Structure formats: structure tokens, C-alpha cells
Amino acid sequence: MITRDSRVKDLLKNPIAHDVIGRLVQYAGVSESLILNPVVKNLKLSAVPKFAGKRVKDADTIVDTMIDLFNQEGGTRPVSPSSGKAWWKEAVIYQIYPRSFMDGNGDGVGDIPGLVQKLDYLHGLGVTALWLSPIFDSPNDDNGYDVRDYRAIMKEFGTMADVETLIKELHERDMRLILDLVVNHTSDEHEWFVDSVKNPDGEHGDYYIWRKTKGNTPPNNWNSFFSGPAWDKVNERDEWYLHLFSKKQPDLNWENENVRADVRSIVGFWRGKGVDGFRLDVINYISKTSLDDGNETLGGLLGFCGIEHYFYGKRLHEYLHELRVGAFQDAFTVGETPGTGPEMNKLLTADERQELNTVFNFDHLENLGKSRFDDYRYNLNHLKKCFIGYESDYADYAWPSVFVENHDNPRMVSKIDAREDYRDAIAKLLAVLLLTARGTVFLYQGQELGAVNVPFHDISELRDIESVNRYDTMISDGTSEKEAWQTVLRGTRDHARTPMQWDAGEYGGFSEHEPWIRVGDKDECNVEMQTRDENSVLSAYRALIALRKEHPALVYGTFEPFEANKEDVFCYFRDDGAERFYIEVNLCARTIRRPKQAAETELLFSNYIAQDDAMQPYEANVYRVEKKES
Ligand code: TEU
Ligand code: CA
């Protein structure tokens, strides 16, 4: 038990505290050496506020909130190692943003029949499952992440019959379907919310998080992730409701057991249709420990106020276990869990606890203390450090998910090095790291072509609510148009949301009609071109996926870093006893010395044609290691 009498160094022994400190280093750019400083280490927690002095005026509340958070797992037993094979551990899952994948009916918006036309392409690529960003009926304030009806299909995407066809066609190809379930919040047009507004004492009166206040100030100081306060007032009820995302995305009240029963019934409905798994949107936010004010210092560091009250809420594990036992059962689940750390993730995914199968950790997406809106060049040594963390001991207890792209992030190739000369090598380097990783692999549409960021001209070309709100807020706060635009352009989620580039046609082969969002560099980068080229990024992905499927060592084998302390190279072995592989990657744009490795090897894949003593910029190789006959 941690109390105000505990010392800072005791915190390092508490797994939850350890995670929280890791979060501060990753997201707030707090220096590790500050915490490890001998004077700080020996401070009693009660002395921290005084030590922090006037700079952190609310240090007392941080200390108390954190003590509660750390003690949350006070009596929790450590988890045992996880083992055993499963289809989802071996899966190469391809994420589709349905609005932008393929337009089947020529209205400029992607749809399910369009996707069905492309199943042979996906099967040929070798991916074994598809995750579809939300396809449910929605007013599209956040492109489907605001659900109006969980049992109906978004009109623009097609019909229930189309989805049934998709499931059948996938299963015939031995592929699986994973749906995106958004149940931290609904749309404000969902019938539950409409009824909740009208009938505070009715069946749905308590389905959302409503609070009264005196006057015109919101119930607390929390921020929405899409700018502005996380509360909005409804005059009809004379109350405020919580929305961590847009005001058209009210948060559900999970403390109400009818809400939880309804969510279980939605899961049952889709399992009945043959869906194989679920990606659970911001699932770690569902339990709100309290509605107290967020700590302003923490809020300032993290960019959003209030997170400490819901990113790892008191009842999170209870809700997830209830869902697993009562609804998911053997369906696959991957939780989107922004902000949790490795020890928390072990508790969320350990086999014996029956909560989730795996979670997305985001630490590797940005360098320490950086956000996607910052102006900086990504250093791949950080990715190495994170991947070593995920794939080593952690993976003995909690099966990782590995990915570098999704619909919420600019393209990874652009983040690392925007120079066209290196595009091909970096795209293939990422393919090597993912497809030889110990974890479930997630690819995002277009990644298999080496897609890069889109040179949008101005705010009128962007569609994403996050970008548009952020831009407007910056302008109204007095930022110049130029600076606001450059910031939003760096981080906009729309880089990943432009149409899939099938060929060099006017709209990239995506549609006959002008698409809902502009197209990227389809003349230089498209499926048709890369299919013909055996050295293309697409061909590399195909080869590496096939390699992974052929060799279980690349999935289940041990992960053994080699020369881990050397900067700018990332080398490791994968070994399942039967076979051994060696992976060797140059993480920088310089030619570097090739690390010496004694075993005899056979080269299976390289992103360069010829090899010599030095490693070329971003060179990445996969070798089979000759096993000595014993
Ligand atoms: O994202 C949750 C999330 O925390 C972020 O990655 C988010 O995209 C945002 O940029 C925070 O600054 C999930 C979905 O993946 C995202 O598309 C949705 O907009 C969001 O939840 C709300 O449902
Ligand atoms: Ca369409």
C-alpha cells in the first residue's frame, strides 16, 4: 500500500506507478533523470509538493490522485506467462477505412460492395483478417466513430445484405472479419440519447453522464480531445453531458448496468452474423473514477485536462471481464487503449483474467515528449526501444499488437524521412520490422504501397473534425493562419484517409466520381504499377507476409535482441527451436558499419539489391540462420 509516507523510490516498485512514470516520460517529455535523482528518490510523497515549490501549485492533488491510482491494484496477483497458439496471434490484420477504400456505386464514397470487389487483391496480398473502421449507421460527425444505430449499416456503405455477403466471401477465402465497436460514446442522434434528453426519469435518463451546475460553468475542467470543454449543456434537461470527443459523441454511463447489458446484446447480434472479432474504440476510457477537476499541471503537460480520472478507471477491469464472459467469449478482441502502460496492459490481456486478447500501445508512434502536431523528424531508435520492450519479457505475459499506421495518424514513412529517395527503402524497412515481430501484425490500407503524406493546400481540403476544430481554435486564439495551417497539416489524420490508390486514373481508380476527399500521388504510387514491379513495396509486403506464414518461428519464436546498445542499428534473432532467423536493420540515413554476427546465414529478404561490408541507408535484411545438426 502506498501512502503519503512512502518514498519516491518505493513507487518504482509499484507496477502501476512504474507505468505512470513511463507515461510522463513518453507523453509529457518529463526527464527520467529527474525522477531517478537521489534526492528526489528519497523524498516522502508528502514532501513532494513542498519540493516542487510554486511551479507546481496543485502538487498536493496530484499526489493524492496518484496514490489512489497506484493502490487500485494493491491486492492484485501478478499474472502468469501466457502461452498457447491462436489464430489471432498468427494473423496479419489489414485495417480498412471503408469510406476511402473502394467506391462500388460511383458516388465518390467507399462502400462494402466496392470492398468485396477487392477481396481477391487482399487475399493475394496474404492478409488473413480485415478490421473495418465503423460501418454502422452514423451522422458522420467523426466518420462513423459516432454511432446512431449499432444494428444498421451506414446507408452510404450499403446494406446488411452487403455485409452478409462480405462475411461469406471472407470466410470462403479463409479470412476473418473484425468490426470496430465504439461504445465509450454514441452519437447524440442515437435513440438512447434522444430519449435521455427528453425523459430524464425514463428508461434512458441515466444512460449518459449528466450533471447539473449553478450558473454557466461546466461541471469540471476536463477538455475534449477535439478542442474545447468536454461538457455541453442541454437546455431541455437544464443539465450538462460529458463528451470526451466531439459534442455529437456523448459518453455512455457504464455504471448503469442496463447500458452494459445493451452493449452485450449488440456484441451478441454481430457474433450471430458470423463476425470473428472486435476492435474496441478507446475502451480504457469507459470507467470514470470520479468527475473531479483534472489536475492543471498534468493537463498542461499532456495537452488535455482530466485524463487521470478515466484512462485507467477503477471499474475498467470489472466491465471488461463482464463483457468477455457475457458477450465476446471466444471472439477476438483488441482494445484501443491510449495512455495505458505495460503493467496495466498485462492486467488487461493476461489469459487467466479473461478481459481482452491484446491492446494497442501507442508509445512508439512519436519520439519522447512529442506529438504528431510537432515539427520534428522521427528517430527510429525510439521505435527500436519500444519494440524491444513489447517483444521481450512483456510478450511472455501479454501478446502484443504491432503496427505503425492507422486512420488516426500521418504516414510513418513521411514521419521518418520525407525525402523521396528513401521512401522505398523505409517502407520496406517497416515491412521487415512488422512481419518479423513477435505479436499480431496490423497493416493499414496503403501502407503496403509505401503511401506518404498528402500535400494538402489549405484547410478547405481537410475533412477531419479534429483538424478543423483545432485549426479554428488556433485562429480564434490569435495564431496566424500560416502557423495554424502548418501545425494542422503536420498532424492531420486526413493524411491516412485519402482514397486508396488503385491505378493512375483521374481518381486513382477509387471512383468514377469526385471523391469525398482529395486523392494523393496516384501517378507515382498505385496498386496497378506496383503489381507489375517485382521490386515494389507491394511485392516486398507480399513476400514478407508469405515468409511469416511459412515460418512459425517468426510468430511464436523467442525474440533475442543482438547488440541492443548500439545506436542506429536494430538486430535480433527469432527462434522457435526448429528454426532461427536473424534480422538486421540500419535505422538511419547514413551508411554504417554492419554489425558482426558469427552464425552462418542465408539471406531471404533485403530492401537493397547488393550487399557489402557497410549497411546502406535504412537497409533491412532477413536471414535464416543455419542450425548446427546436433
Ligand atoms: O481514437 C482515440 C484517440 O485517443 C486518438 O487517437 C484520437 O484519434 C485523437 O486524435 C485524440 O487526440 C479513437 C478512434 O480511433 C478515432 O478515430 C476516433 O475519432 C476516436 O476514438 C473517437 O471515437
Ligand atoms: Ca459508394
XYZ file of C-alpha atoms and ligand atoms in Angstrom:
654
model
C 0.000 0.000 0.000
C 1.351 3.421 -0.956
C 0.724 6.307 1.415
C 1.933 9.863 1.800
C 4.738 8.367 3.952
C 6.047 6.224 1.080
C 9.178 7.427 -0.663
C 9.502 8.162 -4.362
C 11.793 5.130 -4.764
C 9.027 2.852 -3.411
C 6.912 3.974 -6.336
C 9.326 2.440 -8.770
C 8.499 -0.953 -7.264
C 4.764 -0.487 -7.739
C 3.896 -1.646 -11.277
C 1.136 0.903 -11.825
C 3.333 3.734 -10.582
C 6.076 2.472 -12.832
C 3.678 2.722 -15.780
C 2.560 6.223 -14.842
C 6.153 7.436 -14.639
C 6.763 5.851 -18.038
C 3.743 7.775 -19.398
C 5.107 11.066 -18.106
C 8.435 10.408 -19.782
C 6.798 9.353 -23.074
C 3.988 11.856 -23.414
C 4.947 14.837 -21.283
C 8.658 14.747 -22.036
C 9.483 14.697 -18.287
C 13.119 13.677 -17.973
C 13.755 10.255 -16.435
C 16.818 11.569 -14.631
C 14.667 13.992 -12.662
C 12.761 11.095 -11.107
C 15.881 8.979 -10.604
C 17.793 11.831 -8.951
C 18.934 10.562 -5.465
C 17.401 13.492 -3.625
C 14.043 13.021 -5.329
C 14.149 9.244 -4.878
C 14.391 9.602 -1.108
C 11.625 12.158 -0.738
C 8.488 11.141 1.062
C 5.457 11.679 -1.140
C 4.121 14.167 1.397
C 7.255 16.247 0.833
C 6.953 16.286 -2.961
C 4.612 19.320 -3.121
C 6.975 21.376 -0.999
C 9.952 20.251 -3.038
C 8.166 21.070 -6.285
C 7.501 24.520 -4.887
C 5.418 27.192 -6.519
C 5.956 25.888 -10.045
C 3.516 23.058 -9.384
C 0.871 24.771 -7.320
C -1.529 21.809 -7.393
C 1.078 19.175 -6.479
C -0.968 18.109 -3.448
C -3.880 16.957 -5.547
C -1.545 15.144 -7.974
C -0.038 13.229 -5.066
C -3.433 12.190 -3.710
C -4.896 11.218 -7.085
C -1.798 9.203 -7.913
C -1.744 7.401 -4.559
C -5.334 6.270 -5.213
C -4.448 5.157 -8.714
C -1.392 3.162 -7.564
C -3.327 1.490 -4.794
C -6.041 0.450 -7.221
C -4.056 -2.717 -7.950
C -2.761 -3.083 -4.390
C -4.177 -6.575 -3.904
C -3.900 -7.794 -7.485
C -1.970 -11.009 -8.021
C 0.812 -10.973 -10.621
C -0.212 -12.679 -13.843
C 1.318 -15.867 -15.161
C 3.043 -16.177 -18.528
C 0.718 -16.537 -21.446
C 1.240 -19.282 -23.965
C -0.630 -21.316 -26.497
C -1.354 -20.819 -30.141
C -4.291 -18.909 -31.544
C -5.390 -17.774 -34.993
C -5.297 -14.158 -33.906
C -1.689 -14.421 -32.777
C -0.714 -15.591 -36.256
C -2.971 -13.127 -38.043
C -1.843 -10.371 -40.372
C -4.748 -7.958 -39.978
C -5.409 -5.307 -42.610
C -7.278 -2.197 -41.500
C -9.748 -0.716 -43.938
C -11.159 2.783 -43.769
C -14.335 1.925 -45.691
C -15.063 5.497 -46.769
C -11.754 5.555 -48.662
C -11.069 2.006 -49.826
C -13.213 1.395 -52.923
C -16.346 3.001 -54.273
C -18.642 0.363 -55.747
C -21.536 2.552 -56.889
C -19.821 5.675 -58.203
C -20.949 8.275 -55.677
C -17.431 9.204 -54.502
C -17.712 7.388 -51.170
C -16.195 3.970 -50.496
C -18.606 1.164 -49.672
C -18.970 -2.538 -48.863
C -19.706 -3.729 -52.427
C -16.549 -1.886 -53.527
C -14.573 -3.671 -50.825
C -15.973 -7.045 -51.902
C -14.623 -6.377 -55.428
C -11.153 -6.094 -53.911
C -11.139 -9.226 -51.784
C -9.009 -11.131 -54.268
C -6.416 -8.372 -54.088
C -6.348 -8.632 -50.286
C -6.260 -12.400 -50.350
C -3.404 -12.240 -52.861
C -1.514 -9.880 -50.584
C -1.755 -12.587 -47.962
C -3.518 -10.784 -45.143
C -5.662 -13.105 -43.065
C -8.226 -10.774 -41.499
C -9.786 -7.374 -42.123
C -10.586 -4.768 -39.497
C -13.151 -2.314 -40.784
C -13.379 1.140 -39.225
C -17.038 1.625 -38.139
C -19.693 0.672 -40.683
C -22.752 1.380 -38.535
C -25.423 3.982 -39.198
C -23.985 7.361 -38.256
C -24.412 11.066 -38.969
C -20.632 11.080 -39.593
C -19.589 13.848 -37.288
C -16.443 11.733 -36.724
C -16.739 9.443 -39.775
C -18.649 6.649 -38.095
C -16.996 6.866 -34.667
C -20.336 8.417 -33.677
C -22.840 5.571 -33.951
C -26.559 6.240 -34.341
C -27.663 2.620 -34.664
C -25.384 -0.336 -33.887
C -27.634 -2.767 -35.719
C -27.902 -0.879 -39.009
C -25.350 -0.252 -41.763
C -24.370 3.251 -42.788
C -26.511 3.981 -45.877
C -23.561 5.197 -47.964
C -21.725 1.933 -47.250
C -24.515 -0.402 -48.366
C -26.974 -2.761 -46.720
C -26.994 -5.543 -44.163
C -27.160 -7.966 -47.101
C -23.895 -6.490 -48.438
C -22.232 -7.091 -45.082
C -23.532 -10.654 -45.000
C -22.053 -11.182 -48.460
C -18.754 -9.744 -47.257
C -18.653 -12.153 -44.313
C -19.455 -15.106 -46.536
C -16.872 -14.127 -49.171
C -14.224 -13.628 -46.499
C -14.884 -16.939 -44.829
C -14.755 -18.698 -48.204
C -11.231 -17.325 -48.560
C -10.356 -18.441 -45.042
C -10.179 -14.805 -43.958
C -11.808 -13.232 -40.907
C -13.737 -10.067 -40.157
C -13.122 -7.716 -37.241
C -15.571 -4.895 -36.597
C -14.834 -1.617 -34.866
C -17.066 -1.257 -31.848
C -17.369 2.252 -30.445
C -19.068 2.028 -27.068
C -17.366 4.612 -24.900
C -19.792 7.004 -26.540
C -22.620 7.043 -29.090
C -23.851 9.677 -31.485
C -26.112 12.330 -29.974
C -28.582 11.133 -32.611
C -28.700 7.637 -31.109
C -32.211 6.922 -29.834
C -30.845 6.412 -26.303
C -29.507 9.950 -26.219
C -32.588 11.465 -27.822
C -34.713 9.752 -25.180
C -32.256 10.640 -22.424
C -32.673 14.328 -23.255
C -36.458 14.128 -23.311
C -37.100 11.831 -20.357
C -34.612 12.338 -17.524
C -36.650 9.914 -15.410
C -37.249 7.443 -18.222
C -35.526 4.233 -19.235
C -32.542 6.040 -20.770
C -32.428 9.039 -18.455
C -29.240 7.772 -16.840
C -27.578 6.257 -19.968
C -25.186 9.193 -20.264
C -23.152 11.253 -17.809
C -25.364 14.201 -16.858
C -24.604 16.823 -14.211
C -26.313 19.995 -13.033
C -24.326 23.094 -12.140
C -25.151 26.509 -10.826
C -24.705 29.136 -13.490
C -22.943 28.654 -16.744
C -19.758 26.807 -15.857
C -19.315 23.144 -16.792
C -19.206 20.511 -14.016
C -15.408 20.218 -14.255
C -12.385 21.444 -16.194
C -11.891 18.435 -18.471
C -11.010 19.019 -22.132
C -12.450 17.331 -25.175
C -9.901 15.650 -27.477
C -11.492 17.598 -30.292
C -10.934 21.047 -28.680
C -12.926 22.991 -26.096
C -14.503 21.733 -22.883
C -15.647 18.119 -22.532
C -19.157 19.244 -21.494
C -22.129 20.697 -23.277
C -25.365 21.983 -21.819
C -28.771 20.827 -22.994
C -31.407 23.409 -22.122
C -34.234 20.914 -22.337
C -32.795 18.987 -19.364
C -31.047 22.004 -17.918
C -28.025 19.742 -17.451
C -24.569 19.181 -18.899
C -23.438 15.923 -20.517
C -19.887 14.658 -20.797
C -18.291 14.168 -24.220
C -14.580 13.289 -24.284
C -14.684 13.648 -28.067
C -16.976 15.905 -30.129
C -20.196 17.276 -28.690
C -22.008 14.900 -31.009
C -20.312 11.989 -29.184
C -21.806 11.839 -25.661
C -20.069 9.383 -23.294
C -22.156 6.442 -22.115
C -22.638 5.911 -18.398
C -21.148 2.457 -17.865
C -22.130 2.498 -14.207
C -25.670 1.888 -15.393
C -25.950 -1.871 -15.739
C -28.574 -1.565 -18.470
C -26.003 0.219 -20.636
C -23.662 -2.730 -20.151
C -26.415 -5.239 -20.912
C -27.260 -3.354 -24.116
C -23.612 -3.408 -25.200
C -23.503 -7.172 -24.599
C -26.578 -7.598 -26.705
C -25.030 -5.610 -29.592
C -21.972 -7.866 -29.447
C -24.250 -10.921 -29.499
C -26.089 -9.566 -32.547
C -22.853 -9.261 -34.543
C -21.429 -12.551 -33.354
C -24.651 -14.094 -34.614
C -23.826 -12.708 -38.066
C -20.500 -14.510 -38.022
C -18.161 -11.645 -37.129
C -14.869 -13.045 -35.780
C -13.590 -10.243 -33.613
C -13.824 -6.663 -32.429
C -11.546 -3.670 -32.180
C -12.758 -1.704 -29.183
C -12.517 2.043 -29.574
C -10.952 3.914 -26.596
C -12.112 1.045 -24.422
C -9.893 2.061 -21.485
C -11.932 5.265 -21.080
C -15.239 3.584 -20.153
C -14.856 3.756 -16.387
C -14.708 7.240 -14.912
C -13.208 7.025 -11.428
C -14.536 10.445 -10.466
C -15.686 13.654 -12.095
C -13.303 15.787 -10.049
C -11.370 18.536 -11.754
C -8.358 17.349 -13.706
C -5.001 18.426 -12.371
C -3.982 21.534 -14.289
C -0.263 20.855 -14.233
C -0.764 17.350 -15.603
C -3.276 18.711 -18.097
C -0.737 21.281 -19.240
C 1.918 18.596 -19.698
C -0.329 16.170 -21.547
C -2.287 18.737 -23.519
C -5.648 17.547 -22.151
C -7.073 18.052 -18.695
C -8.817 15.248 -16.764
C -7.214 12.122 -18.233
C -6.033 10.798 -14.853
C -9.686 10.265 -13.885
C -10.595 7.907 -16.722
C -7.606 6.466 -18.625
C -7.420 3.581 -16.157
C -10.667 3.895 -14.215
C -11.494 1.931 -11.075
C -14.067 -0.363 -12.669
C -12.350 -0.898 -16.043
C -11.273 -4.488 -15.382
C -14.663 -5.409 -13.967
C -16.502 -4.100 -17.052
C -14.152 -5.841 -19.467
C -14.377 -9.164 -17.687
C -18.161 -8.938 -17.657
C -18.152 -8.258 -21.405
C -15.763 -11.077 -22.150
C -17.691 -13.675 -20.223
C -21.130 -12.397 -21.156
C -20.599 -11.450 -24.795
C -17.243 -11.799 -26.577
C -16.450 -15.277 -25.305
C -14.100 -16.724 -27.918
C -14.359 -13.809 -30.355
C -11.078 -11.951 -30.741
C -10.750 -8.562 -29.037
C -8.149 -5.856 -29.441
C -8.548 -2.851 -27.204
C -7.578 0.606 -28.323
C -6.079 1.861 -25.069
C -4.387 5.252 -25.407
C -2.189 6.042 -22.413
C -2.010 2.718 -20.579
C 1.418 1.201 -19.877
C 2.904 -2.309 -19.989
C 1.933 -3.403 -16.470
C -1.627 -2.199 -16.960
C -1.704 -3.937 -20.338
C -0.599 -7.222 -18.796
C -3.576 -7.000 -16.464
C -5.868 -6.154 -19.377
C -4.728 -9.082 -21.517
C -3.443 -11.931 -19.324
C -5.160 -15.173 -20.382
C -6.355 -16.124 -16.939
C -8.055 -12.787 -16.266
C -10.348 -13.089 -19.289
C -10.601 -9.486 -20.352
C -9.079 -8.630 -23.749
C -6.822 -10.624 -26.073
C -4.455 -7.793 -26.891
C -4.259 -3.990 -26.856
C -2.758 -1.243 -28.971
C 0.078 0.588 -27.292
C 0.957 3.903 -28.959
C 4.296 4.738 -27.352
C 6.309 4.029 -30.480
C 4.352 6.395 -32.736
C 6.116 9.563 -31.579
C 9.505 10.322 -30.034
C 9.611 11.126 -26.309
C 7.641 14.224 -25.406
C 6.492 14.800 -28.997
C 3.032 14.809 -30.512
C 2.048 14.318 -34.120
C 1.455 18.073 -34.479
C 5.048 18.920 -33.536
C 7.683 19.883 -36.076
C 10.382 17.223 -35.770
C 11.848 14.265 -37.604
C 11.114 10.849 -36.097
C 14.153 8.949 -34.839
C 13.835 5.194 -35.423
C 15.987 4.402 -32.378
C 12.850 5.121 -30.375
C 10.896 2.535 -32.337
C 13.660 0.043 -31.605
C 13.500 0.749 -27.872
C 9.712 0.351 -27.834
C 9.702 -2.820 -29.955
C 12.333 -4.394 -27.692
C 10.043 -3.528 -24.789
C 6.964 -5.069 -26.406
C 8.560 -8.181 -27.841
C 10.834 -9.285 -24.997
C 9.609 -10.120 -21.465
C 6.349 -8.265 -21.873
C 5.274 -10.629 -24.653
C 5.762 -13.596 -22.321
C 2.805 -12.268 -20.351
C 0.779 -10.226 -22.778
C 0.587 -10.828 -26.515
C 1.455 -7.527 -28.251
C -0.140 -5.901 -31.273
C 2.348 -4.379 -33.657
C 1.564 -1.591 -36.107
C 2.952 1.720 -37.284
C -0.060 3.196 -39.062
C -3.795 3.603 -38.643
C -6.565 6.042 -39.580
C -5.583 8.454 -36.780
C -2.028 9.162 -37.839
C 0.015 10.671 -40.645
C 2.004 8.151 -42.691
C 5.012 6.647 -40.905
C 7.336 6.876 -43.920
C 6.846 10.668 -44.004
C 7.426 10.942 -40.285
C 10.775 9.166 -40.517
C 12.232 10.839 -43.594
C 10.219 12.763 -46.150
C 12.907 12.582 -48.844
C 11.567 10.740 -51.894
C 14.945 8.998 -52.377
C 14.457 6.974 -49.223
C 10.752 6.302 -49.491
C 11.047 2.821 -50.949
C 13.748 1.677 -48.502
C 11.905 2.992 -45.438
C 8.583 1.493 -46.483
C 10.263 -1.911 -46.848
C 12.205 -1.466 -43.599
C 8.895 -1.020 -41.783
C 7.535 -4.120 -43.509
C 10.536 -6.095 -42.237
C 10.128 -4.895 -38.649
C 6.404 -5.653 -38.577
C 6.436 -9.003 -40.315
C 9.258 -10.405 -38.199
C 7.803 -9.084 -34.938
C 6.530 -11.091 -32.015
C 2.895 -10.038 -31.935
C -0.238 -9.714 -34.016
C 0.538 -7.618 -37.089
C -1.771 -4.784 -38.156
C -1.322 -3.065 -41.525
C -3.244 -0.017 -42.639
C -4.569 0.398 -46.187
C -1.998 1.966 -48.492
C 0.893 1.073 -46.200
C 1.625 -1.881 -48.472
C 2.317 0.672 -51.251
C 4.557 2.899 -49.149
C 1.940 5.650 -49.040
C 3.166 9.057 -47.847
C 1.515 12.218 -46.531
C -0.663 14.219 -48.884
C 0.335 17.789 -49.867
C -2.998 19.355 -48.916
C -3.146 23.019 -49.933
C -5.339 24.562 -47.281
C -7.938 23.848 -44.636
C -10.716 23.598 -47.235
C -9.166 20.297 -48.396
C -9.374 18.713 -44.936
C -12.429 16.823 -43.716
C -11.494 15.605 -40.246
C -13.351 17.191 -37.328
C -10.217 17.063 -35.191
C -8.217 19.094 -37.748
C -10.987 21.558 -38.479
C -11.704 22.242 -34.786
C -8.039 22.507 -33.977
C -7.470 24.989 -36.781
C -10.466 27.125 -35.767
C -9.372 27.142 -32.128
C -5.833 28.187 -33.030
C -7.129 31.007 -35.220
C -9.500 32.273 -32.558
C -6.666 32.110 -30.013
C -4.709 34.524 -32.204
C -2.357 32.145 -34.034
C -1.553 33.263 -37.578
C -3.254 31.411 -40.441
C 0.107 30.228 -41.688
C 1.188 28.743 -38.385
C -2.207 27.182 -37.684
C -2.205 25.587 -41.118
C 1.340 24.242 -40.808
C 0.556 22.698 -37.435
C -2.630 21.045 -38.608
C -1.000 19.898 -41.847
C 1.727 18.073 -39.896
C -0.634 16.090 -37.711
C -3.897 15.767 -39.597
C -5.489 12.338 -39.610
C -6.616 13.029 -43.177
C -3.153 12.042 -44.490
C -4.228 8.458 -43.924
C -7.805 8.936 -45.052
C -7.426 9.853 -48.722
C -8.626 7.280 -51.280
C -6.753 4.033 -51.799
C -4.684 4.377 -54.968
C -5.587 1.522 -57.297
C -4.314 2.979 -60.567
C -3.279 6.264 -62.190
C -6.813 7.141 -63.335
C -8.314 10.524 -62.547
C -9.465 9.460 -59.074
C -6.844 6.774 -58.581
C -9.225 4.007 -59.641
C -11.126 4.541 -56.401
C -14.213 6.013 -58.034
C -15.660 7.390 -61.252
C -16.961 10.347 -59.305
C -15.022 13.037 -57.482
C -14.232 11.508 -54.063
C -15.336 12.986 -50.720
C -11.690 13.882 -50.037
C -8.887 14.570 -52.488
C -6.566 11.881 -53.853
C -2.796 11.672 -53.146
C 0.088 10.924 -55.527
C -1.690 8.207 -57.515
C 0.560 8.725 -60.555
C 3.681 7.681 -58.624
C 2.146 5.187 -56.251
C -0.646 2.774 -57.091
C -1.549 -0.905 -56.938
C -1.560 -1.453 -60.677
C 2.002 -0.136 -61.113
C 3.415 -1.956 -58.114
C 1.798 -5.252 -59.025
C 3.862 -5.311 -62.222
C 7.117 -4.465 -60.425
C 8.756 -7.300 -58.532
C 10.892 -4.817 -56.580
C 7.976 -2.676 -55.443
C 6.934 -2.100 -51.853
C 3.814 -4.126 -52.588
C 5.902 -7.085 -53.761
C 8.003 -6.782 -50.599
C 4.905 -6.921 -48.417
C 3.629 -9.959 -50.314
C 6.941 -11.765 -49.918
C 7.319 -10.938 -46.234
C 3.739 -11.911 -45.364
C 4.287 -15.229 -47.142
C 7.553 -15.723 -45.261
C 5.861 -15.104 -41.926
C 3.093 -17.553 -42.707
C 5.576 -20.228 -43.723
C 7.728 -19.950 -40.590
C 6.066 -20.145 -37.162
C 9.365 -19.013 -35.603
C 8.596 -15.520 -36.906
C 5.337 -15.527 -34.938
C 5.940 -17.616 -31.833
C 9.719 -17.789 -31.624
C 11.723 -16.070 -28.912
C 12.857 -12.510 -29.585
C 16.556 -12.036 -28.812
C 17.989 -8.557 -29.368
C 21.598 -8.507 -30.579
C 23.952 -5.585 -29.811
C 20.960 -3.757 -28.427
C 23.027 -0.883 -27.088
C 24.451 0.101 -30.469
C 22.813 3.271 -31.791
C 21.299 3.294 -35.260
C 21.116 -0.457 -35.797
C 18.401 -2.850 -34.728
C 19.354 -6.530 -34.821
C 17.585 -9.535 -33.355
C 17.063 -13.265 -33.624
C 13.751 -15.092 -33.718
C 13.929 -18.737 -32.732
C 11.363 -21.456 -32.054
C 13.813 -24.303 -31.571
C 13.171 -25.672 -35.047
C 14.272 -22.584 -36.973
C 16.290 -19.466 -36.279
C 16.176 -16.108 -38.109
C 18.361 -13.034 -37.936
C 17.040 -9.543 -38.706
C 19.372 -6.625 -39.281
C 18.250 -3.031 -39.824
C 20.035 0.291 -40.337
C 17.874 2.858 -38.574
C 19.417 5.965 -40.114
C 20.092 7.708 -43.413
C 23.878 7.216 -43.162
C 25.946 4.302 -44.399
C 27.089 2.455 -41.267
C 29.281 -0.472 -40.280
C 27.492 -3.816 -40.465
C 27.409 -5.460 -37.019
C 29.458 -8.684 -36.906
C 27.426 -11.722 -36.239
C 29.121 -15.133 -36.058
C 26.480 -17.600 -37.214
C 26.230 -18.745 -40.793
C 23.250 -17.261 -42.571
C 21.279 -17.338 -45.791
C 19.751 -14.063 -46.994
C 15.989 -14.347 -47.501
C 14.949 -10.731 -47.969
C 16.635 -7.372 -48.422
C 15.478 -3.898 -49.384
C 18.766 -3.423 -51.293
C 19.863 -5.452 -54.272
C 23.542 -5.779 -53.448
C 25.163 -6.085 -50.049
C 28.662 -5.269 -48.872
C 30.552 -4.652 -45.630
C 28.702 -1.454 -44.928
C 24.970 -1.062 -44.444
C 23.234 1.349 -46.800
C 20.768 3.986 -45.527
C 17.744 2.263 -43.982
C 18.945 -1.163 -45.145
C 16.892 -4.032 -43.745
C 17.626 -7.743 -44.113
C 16.112 -11.032 -43.039
C 18.333 -14.116 -42.868
C 17.816 -17.718 -41.969
C 20.473 -18.930 -39.540
C 21.934 -22.362 -40.253
C 21.177 -24.600 -37.305
C 24.035 -26.866 -36.276
C 22.968 -30.512 -36.549
C 23.150 -31.993 -33.073
O -9.221 7.377 -31.203
C -8.894 7.706 -29.893
C -7.739 8.588 -29.583
O -7.459 8.787 -28.441
C -6.911 9.297 -30.562
O -6.009 8.532 -31.216
C -7.768 10.237 -31.345
O -7.786 9.929 -32.677
C -7.441 11.688 -31.215
O -6.665 12.102 -32.242
C -7.010 12.205 -29.904
O -6.249 13.358 -29.992
C -10.396 6.659 -31.460
C -10.559 6.476 -32.950
O -9.506 5.707 -33.437
C -10.691 7.822 -33.589
O -10.752 7.746 -34.983
C -11.938 8.459 -33.050
O -12.049 9.763 -33.543
C -11.956 8.491 -31.525
O -11.555 7.270 -30.935
C -13.352 8.771 -31.030
O -14.179 7.688 -31.263
Ca -20.162 4.477 -52.936
